[in-house]
CSV table of C-alpha atoms and ligand atoms in Angstrom, one decimal:
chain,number,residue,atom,x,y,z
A,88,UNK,CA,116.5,92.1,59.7
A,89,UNK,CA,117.4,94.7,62.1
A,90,UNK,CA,115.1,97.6,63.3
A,91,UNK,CA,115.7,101.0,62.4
A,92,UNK,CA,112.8,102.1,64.8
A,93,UNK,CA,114.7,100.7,68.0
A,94,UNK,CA,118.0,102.7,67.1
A,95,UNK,CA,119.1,106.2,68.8
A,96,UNK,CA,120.2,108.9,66.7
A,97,UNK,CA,124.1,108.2,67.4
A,98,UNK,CA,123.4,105.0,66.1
A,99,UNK,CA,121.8,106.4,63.1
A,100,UNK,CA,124.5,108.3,62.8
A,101,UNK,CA,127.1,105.3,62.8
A,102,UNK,CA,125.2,103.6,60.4
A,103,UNK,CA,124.6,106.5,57.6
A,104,UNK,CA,128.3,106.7,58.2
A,105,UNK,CA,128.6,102.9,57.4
A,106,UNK,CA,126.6,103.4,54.4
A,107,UNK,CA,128.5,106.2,53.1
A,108,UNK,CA,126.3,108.8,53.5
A,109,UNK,CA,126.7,112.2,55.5
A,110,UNK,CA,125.8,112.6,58.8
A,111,UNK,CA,123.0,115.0,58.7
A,112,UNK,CA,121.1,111.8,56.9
A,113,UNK,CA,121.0,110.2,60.2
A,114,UNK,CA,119.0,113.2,61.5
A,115,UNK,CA,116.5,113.4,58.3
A,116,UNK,CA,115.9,109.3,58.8
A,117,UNK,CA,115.4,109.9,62.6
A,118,UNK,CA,112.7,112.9,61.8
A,119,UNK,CA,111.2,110.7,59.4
A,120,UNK,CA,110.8,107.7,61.8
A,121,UNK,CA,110.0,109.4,64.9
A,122,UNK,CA,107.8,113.2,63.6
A,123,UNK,CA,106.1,112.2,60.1
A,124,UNK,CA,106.3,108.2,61.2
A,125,UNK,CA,106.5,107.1,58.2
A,126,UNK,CA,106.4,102.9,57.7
A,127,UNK,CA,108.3,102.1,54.5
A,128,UNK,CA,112.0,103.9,53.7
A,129,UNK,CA,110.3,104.6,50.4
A,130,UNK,CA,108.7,107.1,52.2
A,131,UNK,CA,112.1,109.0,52.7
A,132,UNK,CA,111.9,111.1,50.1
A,133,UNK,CA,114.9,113.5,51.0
A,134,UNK,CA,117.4,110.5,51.4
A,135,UNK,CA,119.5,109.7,48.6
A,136,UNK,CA,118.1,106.6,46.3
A,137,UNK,CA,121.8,104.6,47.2
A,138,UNK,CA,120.9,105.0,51.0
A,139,UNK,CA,117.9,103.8,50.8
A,140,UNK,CA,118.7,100.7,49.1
A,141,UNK,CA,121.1,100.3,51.2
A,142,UNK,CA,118.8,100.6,54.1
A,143,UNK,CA,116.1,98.7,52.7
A,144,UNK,CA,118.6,95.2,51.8
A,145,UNK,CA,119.6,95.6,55.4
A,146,UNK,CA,117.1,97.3,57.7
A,147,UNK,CA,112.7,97.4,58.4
A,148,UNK,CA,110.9,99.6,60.5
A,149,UNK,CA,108.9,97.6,63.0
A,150,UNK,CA,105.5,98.0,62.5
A,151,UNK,CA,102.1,96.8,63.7
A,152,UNK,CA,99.2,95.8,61.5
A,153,UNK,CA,96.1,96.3,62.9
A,154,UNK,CA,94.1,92.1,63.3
A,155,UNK,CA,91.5,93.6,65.1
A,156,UNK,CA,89.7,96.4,66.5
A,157,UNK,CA,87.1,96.7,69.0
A,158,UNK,CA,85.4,99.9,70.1
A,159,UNK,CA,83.6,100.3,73.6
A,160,UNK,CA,80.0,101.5,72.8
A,161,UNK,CA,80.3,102.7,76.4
A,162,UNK,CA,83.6,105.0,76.0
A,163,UNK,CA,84.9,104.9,73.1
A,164,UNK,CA,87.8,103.1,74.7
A,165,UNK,CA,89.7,101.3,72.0
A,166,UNK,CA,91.3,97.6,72.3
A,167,UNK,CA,93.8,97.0,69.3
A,168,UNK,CA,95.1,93.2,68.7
A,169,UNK,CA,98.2,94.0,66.4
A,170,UNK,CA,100.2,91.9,64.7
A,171,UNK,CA,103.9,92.2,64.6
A,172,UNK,CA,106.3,90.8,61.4
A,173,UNK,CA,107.2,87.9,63.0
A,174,UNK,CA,103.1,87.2,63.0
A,175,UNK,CA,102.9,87.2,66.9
A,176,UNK,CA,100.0,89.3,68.9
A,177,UNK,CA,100.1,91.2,71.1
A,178,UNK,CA,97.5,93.9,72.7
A,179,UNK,CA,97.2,97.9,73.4
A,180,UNK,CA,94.0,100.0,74.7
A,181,UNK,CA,93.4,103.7,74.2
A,182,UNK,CA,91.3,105.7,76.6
A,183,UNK,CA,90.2,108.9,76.4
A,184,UNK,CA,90.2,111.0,79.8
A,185,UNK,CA,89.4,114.7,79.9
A,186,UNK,CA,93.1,115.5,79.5
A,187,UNK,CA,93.6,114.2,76.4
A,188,UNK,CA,93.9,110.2,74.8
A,189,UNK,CA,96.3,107.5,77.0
A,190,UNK,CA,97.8,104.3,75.8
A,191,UNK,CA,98.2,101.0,77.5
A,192,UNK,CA,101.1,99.0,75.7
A,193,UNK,CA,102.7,95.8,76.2
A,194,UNK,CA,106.0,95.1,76.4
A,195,UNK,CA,106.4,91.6,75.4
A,196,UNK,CA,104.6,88.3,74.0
A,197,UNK,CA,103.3,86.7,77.3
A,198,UNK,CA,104.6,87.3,79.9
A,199,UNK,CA,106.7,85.1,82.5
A,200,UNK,CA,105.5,86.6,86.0
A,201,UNK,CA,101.9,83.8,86.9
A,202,UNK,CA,100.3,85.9,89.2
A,203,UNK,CA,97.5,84.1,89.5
A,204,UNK,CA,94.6,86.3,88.6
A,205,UNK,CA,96.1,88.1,85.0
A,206,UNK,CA,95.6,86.8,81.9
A,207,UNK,CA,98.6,87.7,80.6
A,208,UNK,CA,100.6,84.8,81.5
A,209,UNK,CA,98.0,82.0,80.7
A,210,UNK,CA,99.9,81.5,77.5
A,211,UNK,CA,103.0,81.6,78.8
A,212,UNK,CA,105.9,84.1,77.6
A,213,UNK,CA,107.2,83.9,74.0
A,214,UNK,CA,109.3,86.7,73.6
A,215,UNK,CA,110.6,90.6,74.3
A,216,UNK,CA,109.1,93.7,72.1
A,217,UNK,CA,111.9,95.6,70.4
A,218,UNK,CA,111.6,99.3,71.6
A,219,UNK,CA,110.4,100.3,67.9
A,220,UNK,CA,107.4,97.3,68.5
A,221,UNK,CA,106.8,99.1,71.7
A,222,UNK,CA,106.6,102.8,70.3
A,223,UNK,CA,105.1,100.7,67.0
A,224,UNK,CA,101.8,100.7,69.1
A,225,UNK,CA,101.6,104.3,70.1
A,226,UNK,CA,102.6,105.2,66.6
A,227,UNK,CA,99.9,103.0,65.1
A,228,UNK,CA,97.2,103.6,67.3
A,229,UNK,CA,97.7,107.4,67.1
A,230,UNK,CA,97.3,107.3,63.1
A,231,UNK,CA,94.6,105.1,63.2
A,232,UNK,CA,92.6,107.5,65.3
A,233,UNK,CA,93.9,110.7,63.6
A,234,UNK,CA,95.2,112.0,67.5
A,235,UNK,CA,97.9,113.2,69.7
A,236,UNK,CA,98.1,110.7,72.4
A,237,UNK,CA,99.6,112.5,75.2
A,238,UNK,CA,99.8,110.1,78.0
A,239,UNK,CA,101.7,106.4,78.1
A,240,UNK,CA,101.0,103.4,81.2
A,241,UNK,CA,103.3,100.3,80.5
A,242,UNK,CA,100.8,98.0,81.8
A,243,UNK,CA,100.0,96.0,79.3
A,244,UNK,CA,100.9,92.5,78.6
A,245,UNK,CA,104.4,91.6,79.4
A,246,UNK,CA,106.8,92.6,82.3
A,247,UNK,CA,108.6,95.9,81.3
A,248,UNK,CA,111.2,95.5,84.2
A,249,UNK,CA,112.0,92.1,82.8
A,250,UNK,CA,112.9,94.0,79.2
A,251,UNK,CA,114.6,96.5,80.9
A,252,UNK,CA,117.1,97.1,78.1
A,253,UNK,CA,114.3,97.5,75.4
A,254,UNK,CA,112.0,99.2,77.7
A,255,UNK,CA,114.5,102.0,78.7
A,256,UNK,CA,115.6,102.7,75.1
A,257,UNK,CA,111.4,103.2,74.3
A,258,UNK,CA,111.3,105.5,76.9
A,259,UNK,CA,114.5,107.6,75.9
A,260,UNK,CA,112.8,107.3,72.1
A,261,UNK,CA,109.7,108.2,72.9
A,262,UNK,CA,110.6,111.4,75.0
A,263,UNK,CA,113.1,112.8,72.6
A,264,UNK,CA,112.7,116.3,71.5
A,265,UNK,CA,113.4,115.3,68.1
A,266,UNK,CA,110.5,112.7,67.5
A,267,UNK,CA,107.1,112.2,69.6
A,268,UNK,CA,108.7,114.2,72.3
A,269,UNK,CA,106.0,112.7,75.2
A,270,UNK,CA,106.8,114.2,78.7
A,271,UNK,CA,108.6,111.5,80.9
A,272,UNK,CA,106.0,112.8,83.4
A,273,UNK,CA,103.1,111.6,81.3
A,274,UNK,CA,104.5,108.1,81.8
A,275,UNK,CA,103.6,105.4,84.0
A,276,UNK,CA,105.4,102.1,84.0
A,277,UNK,CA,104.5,98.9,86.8
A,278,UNK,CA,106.0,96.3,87.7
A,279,UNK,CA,105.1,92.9,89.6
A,280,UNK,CA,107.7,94.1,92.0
A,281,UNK,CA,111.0,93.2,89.8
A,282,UNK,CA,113.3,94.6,92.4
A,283,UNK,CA,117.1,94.5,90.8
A,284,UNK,CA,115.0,96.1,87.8
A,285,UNK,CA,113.7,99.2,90.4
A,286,UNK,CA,116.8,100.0,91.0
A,287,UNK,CA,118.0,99.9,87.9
A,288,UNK,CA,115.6,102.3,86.8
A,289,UNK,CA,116.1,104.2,90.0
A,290,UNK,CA,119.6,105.1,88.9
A,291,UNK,CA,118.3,106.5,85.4
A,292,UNK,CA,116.0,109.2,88.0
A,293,UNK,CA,113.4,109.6,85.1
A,294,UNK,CA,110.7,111.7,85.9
A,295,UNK,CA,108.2,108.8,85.3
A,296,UNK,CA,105.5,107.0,87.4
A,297,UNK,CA,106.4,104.2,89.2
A,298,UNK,CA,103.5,102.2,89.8
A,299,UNK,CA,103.9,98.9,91.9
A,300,UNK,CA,101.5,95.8,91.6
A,301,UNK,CA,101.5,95.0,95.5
A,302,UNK,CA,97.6,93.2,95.5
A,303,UNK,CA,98.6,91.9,99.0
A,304,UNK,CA,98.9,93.5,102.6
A,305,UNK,CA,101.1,90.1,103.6
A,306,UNK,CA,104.0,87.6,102.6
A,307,UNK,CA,101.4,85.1,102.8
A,308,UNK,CA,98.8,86.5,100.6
A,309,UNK,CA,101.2,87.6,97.5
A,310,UNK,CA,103.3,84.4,97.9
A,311,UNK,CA,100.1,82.8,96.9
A,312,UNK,CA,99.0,85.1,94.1
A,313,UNK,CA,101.8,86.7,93.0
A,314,UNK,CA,104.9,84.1,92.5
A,315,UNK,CA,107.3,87.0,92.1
A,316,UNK,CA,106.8,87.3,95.8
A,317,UNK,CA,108.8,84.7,96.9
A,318,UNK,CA,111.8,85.7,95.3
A,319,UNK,CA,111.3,89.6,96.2
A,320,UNK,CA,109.1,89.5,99.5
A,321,UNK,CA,107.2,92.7,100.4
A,322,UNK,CA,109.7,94.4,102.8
A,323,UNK,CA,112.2,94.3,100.1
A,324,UNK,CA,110.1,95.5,98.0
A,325,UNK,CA,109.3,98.1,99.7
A,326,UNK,CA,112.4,99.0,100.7
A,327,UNK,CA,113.5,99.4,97.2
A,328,UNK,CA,110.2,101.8,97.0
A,329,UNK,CA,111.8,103.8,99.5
A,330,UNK,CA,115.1,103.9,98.1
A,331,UNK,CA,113.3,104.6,95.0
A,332,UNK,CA,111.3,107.6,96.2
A,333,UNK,CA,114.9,108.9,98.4
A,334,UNK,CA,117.0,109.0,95.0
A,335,UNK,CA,114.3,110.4,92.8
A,336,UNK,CA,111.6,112.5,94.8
A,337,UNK,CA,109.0,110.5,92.7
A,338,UNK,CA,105.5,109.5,94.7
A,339,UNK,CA,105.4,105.6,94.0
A,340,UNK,CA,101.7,104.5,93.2
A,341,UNK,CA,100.7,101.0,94.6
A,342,UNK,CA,97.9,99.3,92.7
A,343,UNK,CA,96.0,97.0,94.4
A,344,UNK,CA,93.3,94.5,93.0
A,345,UNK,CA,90.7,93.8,94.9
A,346,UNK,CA,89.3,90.0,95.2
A,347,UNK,CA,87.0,88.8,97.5
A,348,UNK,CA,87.7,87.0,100.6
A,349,UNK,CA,91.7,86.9,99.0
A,350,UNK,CA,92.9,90.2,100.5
A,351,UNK,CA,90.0,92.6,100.9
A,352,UNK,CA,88.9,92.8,104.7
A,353,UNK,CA,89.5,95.4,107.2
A,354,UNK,CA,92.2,93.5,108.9
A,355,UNK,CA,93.5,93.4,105.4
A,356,UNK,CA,93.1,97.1,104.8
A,357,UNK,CA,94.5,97.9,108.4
A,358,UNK,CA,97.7,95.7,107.8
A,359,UNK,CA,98.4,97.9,104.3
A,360,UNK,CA,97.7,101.1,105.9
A,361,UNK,CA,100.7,100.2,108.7
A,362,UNK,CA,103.0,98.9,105.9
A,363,UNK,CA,102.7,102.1,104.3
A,364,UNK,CA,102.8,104.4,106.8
A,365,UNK,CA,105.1,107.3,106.3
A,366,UNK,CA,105.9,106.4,102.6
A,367,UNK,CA,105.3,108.9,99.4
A,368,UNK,CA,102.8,107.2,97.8
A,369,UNK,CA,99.3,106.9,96.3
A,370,UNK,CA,96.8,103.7,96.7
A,371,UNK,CA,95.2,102.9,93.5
A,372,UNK,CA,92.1,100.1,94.4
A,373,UNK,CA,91.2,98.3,91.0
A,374,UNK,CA,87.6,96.2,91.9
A,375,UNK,CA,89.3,92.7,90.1
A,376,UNK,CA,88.3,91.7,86.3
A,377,UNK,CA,87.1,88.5,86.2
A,378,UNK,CA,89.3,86.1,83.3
A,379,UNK,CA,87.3,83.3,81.9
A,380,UNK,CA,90.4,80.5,83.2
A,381,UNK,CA,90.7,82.0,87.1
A,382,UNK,CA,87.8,81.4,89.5
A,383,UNK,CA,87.5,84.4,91.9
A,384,UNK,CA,85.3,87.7,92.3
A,385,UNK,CA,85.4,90.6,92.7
A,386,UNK,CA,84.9,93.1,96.1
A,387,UNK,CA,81.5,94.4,96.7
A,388,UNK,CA,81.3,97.9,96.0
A,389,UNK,CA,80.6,98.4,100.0
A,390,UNK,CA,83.9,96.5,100.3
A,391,UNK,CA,85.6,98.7,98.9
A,392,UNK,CA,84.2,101.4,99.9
A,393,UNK,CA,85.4,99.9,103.8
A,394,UNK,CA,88.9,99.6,102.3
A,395,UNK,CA,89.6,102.8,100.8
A,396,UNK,CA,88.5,104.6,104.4
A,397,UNK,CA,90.4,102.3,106.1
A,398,UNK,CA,93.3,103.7,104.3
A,399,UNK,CA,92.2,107.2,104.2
A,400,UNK,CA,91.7,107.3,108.3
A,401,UNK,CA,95.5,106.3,108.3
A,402,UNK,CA,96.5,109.6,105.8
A,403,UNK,CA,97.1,107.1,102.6
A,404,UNK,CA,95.7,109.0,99.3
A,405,UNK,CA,93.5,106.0,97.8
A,406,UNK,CA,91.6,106.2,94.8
A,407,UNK,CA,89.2,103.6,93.1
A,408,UNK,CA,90.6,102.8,89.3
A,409,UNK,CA,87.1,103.6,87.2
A,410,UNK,CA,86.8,100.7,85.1
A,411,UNK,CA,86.7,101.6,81.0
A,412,UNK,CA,85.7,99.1,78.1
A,413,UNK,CA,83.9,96.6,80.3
A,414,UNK,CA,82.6,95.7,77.0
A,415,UNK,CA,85.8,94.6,75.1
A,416,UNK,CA,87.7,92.7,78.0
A,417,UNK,CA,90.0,95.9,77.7
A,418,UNK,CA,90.9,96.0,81.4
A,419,UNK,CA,94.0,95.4,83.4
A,420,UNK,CA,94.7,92.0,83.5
A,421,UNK,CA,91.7,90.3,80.2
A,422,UNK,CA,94.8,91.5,77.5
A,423,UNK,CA,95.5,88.5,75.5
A,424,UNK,CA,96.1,87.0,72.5
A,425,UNK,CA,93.4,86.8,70.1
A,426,UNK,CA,90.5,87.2,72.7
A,427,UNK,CA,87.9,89.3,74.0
A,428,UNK,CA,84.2,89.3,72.8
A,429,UNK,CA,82.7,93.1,71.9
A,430,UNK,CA,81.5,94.6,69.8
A,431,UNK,CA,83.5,95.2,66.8
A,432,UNK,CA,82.9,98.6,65.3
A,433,UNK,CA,85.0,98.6,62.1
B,761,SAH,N1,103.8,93.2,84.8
B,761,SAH,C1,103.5,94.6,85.2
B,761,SAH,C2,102.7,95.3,84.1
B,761,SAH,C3,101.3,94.8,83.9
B,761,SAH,S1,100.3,96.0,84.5
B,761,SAH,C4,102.8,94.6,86.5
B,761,SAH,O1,102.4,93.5,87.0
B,761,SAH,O2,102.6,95.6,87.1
B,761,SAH,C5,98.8,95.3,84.6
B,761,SAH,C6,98.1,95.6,85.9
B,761,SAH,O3,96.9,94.9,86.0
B,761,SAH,C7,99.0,95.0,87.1
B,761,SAH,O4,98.8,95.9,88.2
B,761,SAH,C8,98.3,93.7,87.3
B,761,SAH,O5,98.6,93.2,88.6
B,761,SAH,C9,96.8,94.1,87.2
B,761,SAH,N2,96.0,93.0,86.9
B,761,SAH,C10,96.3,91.8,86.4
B,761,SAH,N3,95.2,91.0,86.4
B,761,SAH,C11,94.2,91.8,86.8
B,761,SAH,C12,92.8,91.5,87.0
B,761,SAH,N4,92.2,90.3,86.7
B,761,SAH,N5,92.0,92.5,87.5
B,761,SAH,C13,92.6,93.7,87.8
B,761,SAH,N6,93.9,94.0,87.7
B,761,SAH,C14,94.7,93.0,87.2
């Protein structure tokens, strides 16, 4: 079956076309899937009853039915496991700030990248999320909660730079003025440091946040957590963030987990702060979650404190990531499959 969620409007347009059926049909189905979000074509009621046999013998709308749901009785943040029609899982969180409710999605089953301390990869990778599975999660979760979510990170399970294809064609659905119409700048998307994939995206010059998983001052530390390291090493990487920056005037956020006694000393701190010297950026310090199958810990709290001055005495903005549903394993890196203890509120 093919997804009518994943397709542009031209392509809508090619198809009603296919199917006999005038043009302005295409525009109709795309309102219908994108504004009232509908999830059966039965739902269509303004399309003609050919077309939407036509489009049902031929065509589904990707969906995500809700397995689970667990509710943070410290924040309300969410944690959705969702199964897709092929039966796999995969996970989003939403989180309500004080400017409104955010989504973490995932952008494929798995993922393929090991860095040692995620979760994500423990299963290994299965597959890549259509763009309509992608935008099925923000649809979903938005019902299900009876909200507008306003804001969208990409930093759930999966690599999105390693679905770049699928990823760009969510982000040019879920910005379009004719269906959710989310502001490109309410986007944030990471990446492991995928580099061909950075400037890829550079050369689209969204207005999106690039945020960078860098976890390591040194070659020798990210080598050995973060295997995508010794293909891209750091000064390529961050040469591409500078190229990156140059082409689109966009501030480049680095996140940076800290682990005890891996990569969270001074000397650690004072090697970052001269990496990043002179670049547009922001320094986000996320105090590591702890996953069941990887033994480390996380920073002390006075740790981090030492870190985040030592960037700030060298003119890097640094802020600490506050840490939401501690309760439901709903933090960067716990996502995955079928997992997470909590308390289930449904
Ligand atoms: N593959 C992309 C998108 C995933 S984003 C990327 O790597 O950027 C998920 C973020 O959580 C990444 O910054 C990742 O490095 C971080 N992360 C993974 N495991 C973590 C853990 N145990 N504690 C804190 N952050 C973690």
């Amino acid at each position: 079956m093919n997804d009518l969620l994943s397709l542009s409007l031209p392509e809508l347009e090619a198809l009603a076309c296919d199917f006999g059926a005038p043009r302005f049909a295409a525009n109709q189905l795309f309102l219908w899937l994108h504004q009232k979000r509908v999830t059966s074509i039965d739902e269509m009621t303004n399309l003609s009853k050919a077309l939407r046999e036509k489009l049902k013998n031929n065509y589904d709308i990707s969906s995500c039915a809700i397995a689970k749901k667990l509710v943070s009785v410290y924040d309300n943040t969410v944690k959705y496991l969702f199964e897709l029609s092929d039966g796999e899982r995969i996970e989003s969180v939403v989180m309500q700030y004080k400017y409104g409710y955010s989504i973490c999605v995932s952008s494929q089953v798995g993922c393929k990248m090991g860095c040692r301390f995620c979760a994500s990869g423990i299963a290994g990778f299965v597959r890549n999320l259509l763009p309509g599975e992608i935008l099925a999660q923000i649809y979903t979760a938005s019902r299900d909660l009876d909200v507008r979510i306003s804001h969208v990170v990409m930093m759930g399970v999966g690599e999105p730079l390693d679905n770049f294809d699928n990823v760009r064609r969510f982000l040019s659905l879920i910005s379009d003025e004719n269906g959710y119409h989310l502001s490109m700048r309410n986007i944030s998307l990471s990446t492991c440091g995928v580099v061909p994939g950075i400037y890829r995206l550079m050369e689209e010059r969204l207005q999106l946040t690039l945020s960078i998983s860098l976890h390591a001052p040194n070659d020798e530390i990210r080598s050995k957590t973060m295997p995508v390291n010794q293909r891209w090493p750091i000064d390529t990487l961050l040469q591409a963030c500078k190229d990156y920056t140059a082409c689109t005037g966009r501030r480049i956020s680095f996140e940076y987990a800290l682990i005890s006694g891996v990569n969270d000393s001074d000397k650690n701190a004072a090697e970052l702060a001269n990496r990043l010297h002179g670049m547009l950026c922001h320094v986000n310090l996320i105090p590591v979650n702890s996953v069941k199958e990887r033994d480390f810990t996380r920073s002390s709290p006075q740790r981090i404190r030492s870190f985040q001055q030592i960037l700030e005495r060298s003119h890097i903005n640094t802020t600490v990531r506050r840490t939401l549903g501690a309760d439901i394993n709903a933090s960067c890196g716990q996502l995955r499959r079928g997992e997470g203890p909590g308390s289930d509120q449904i």
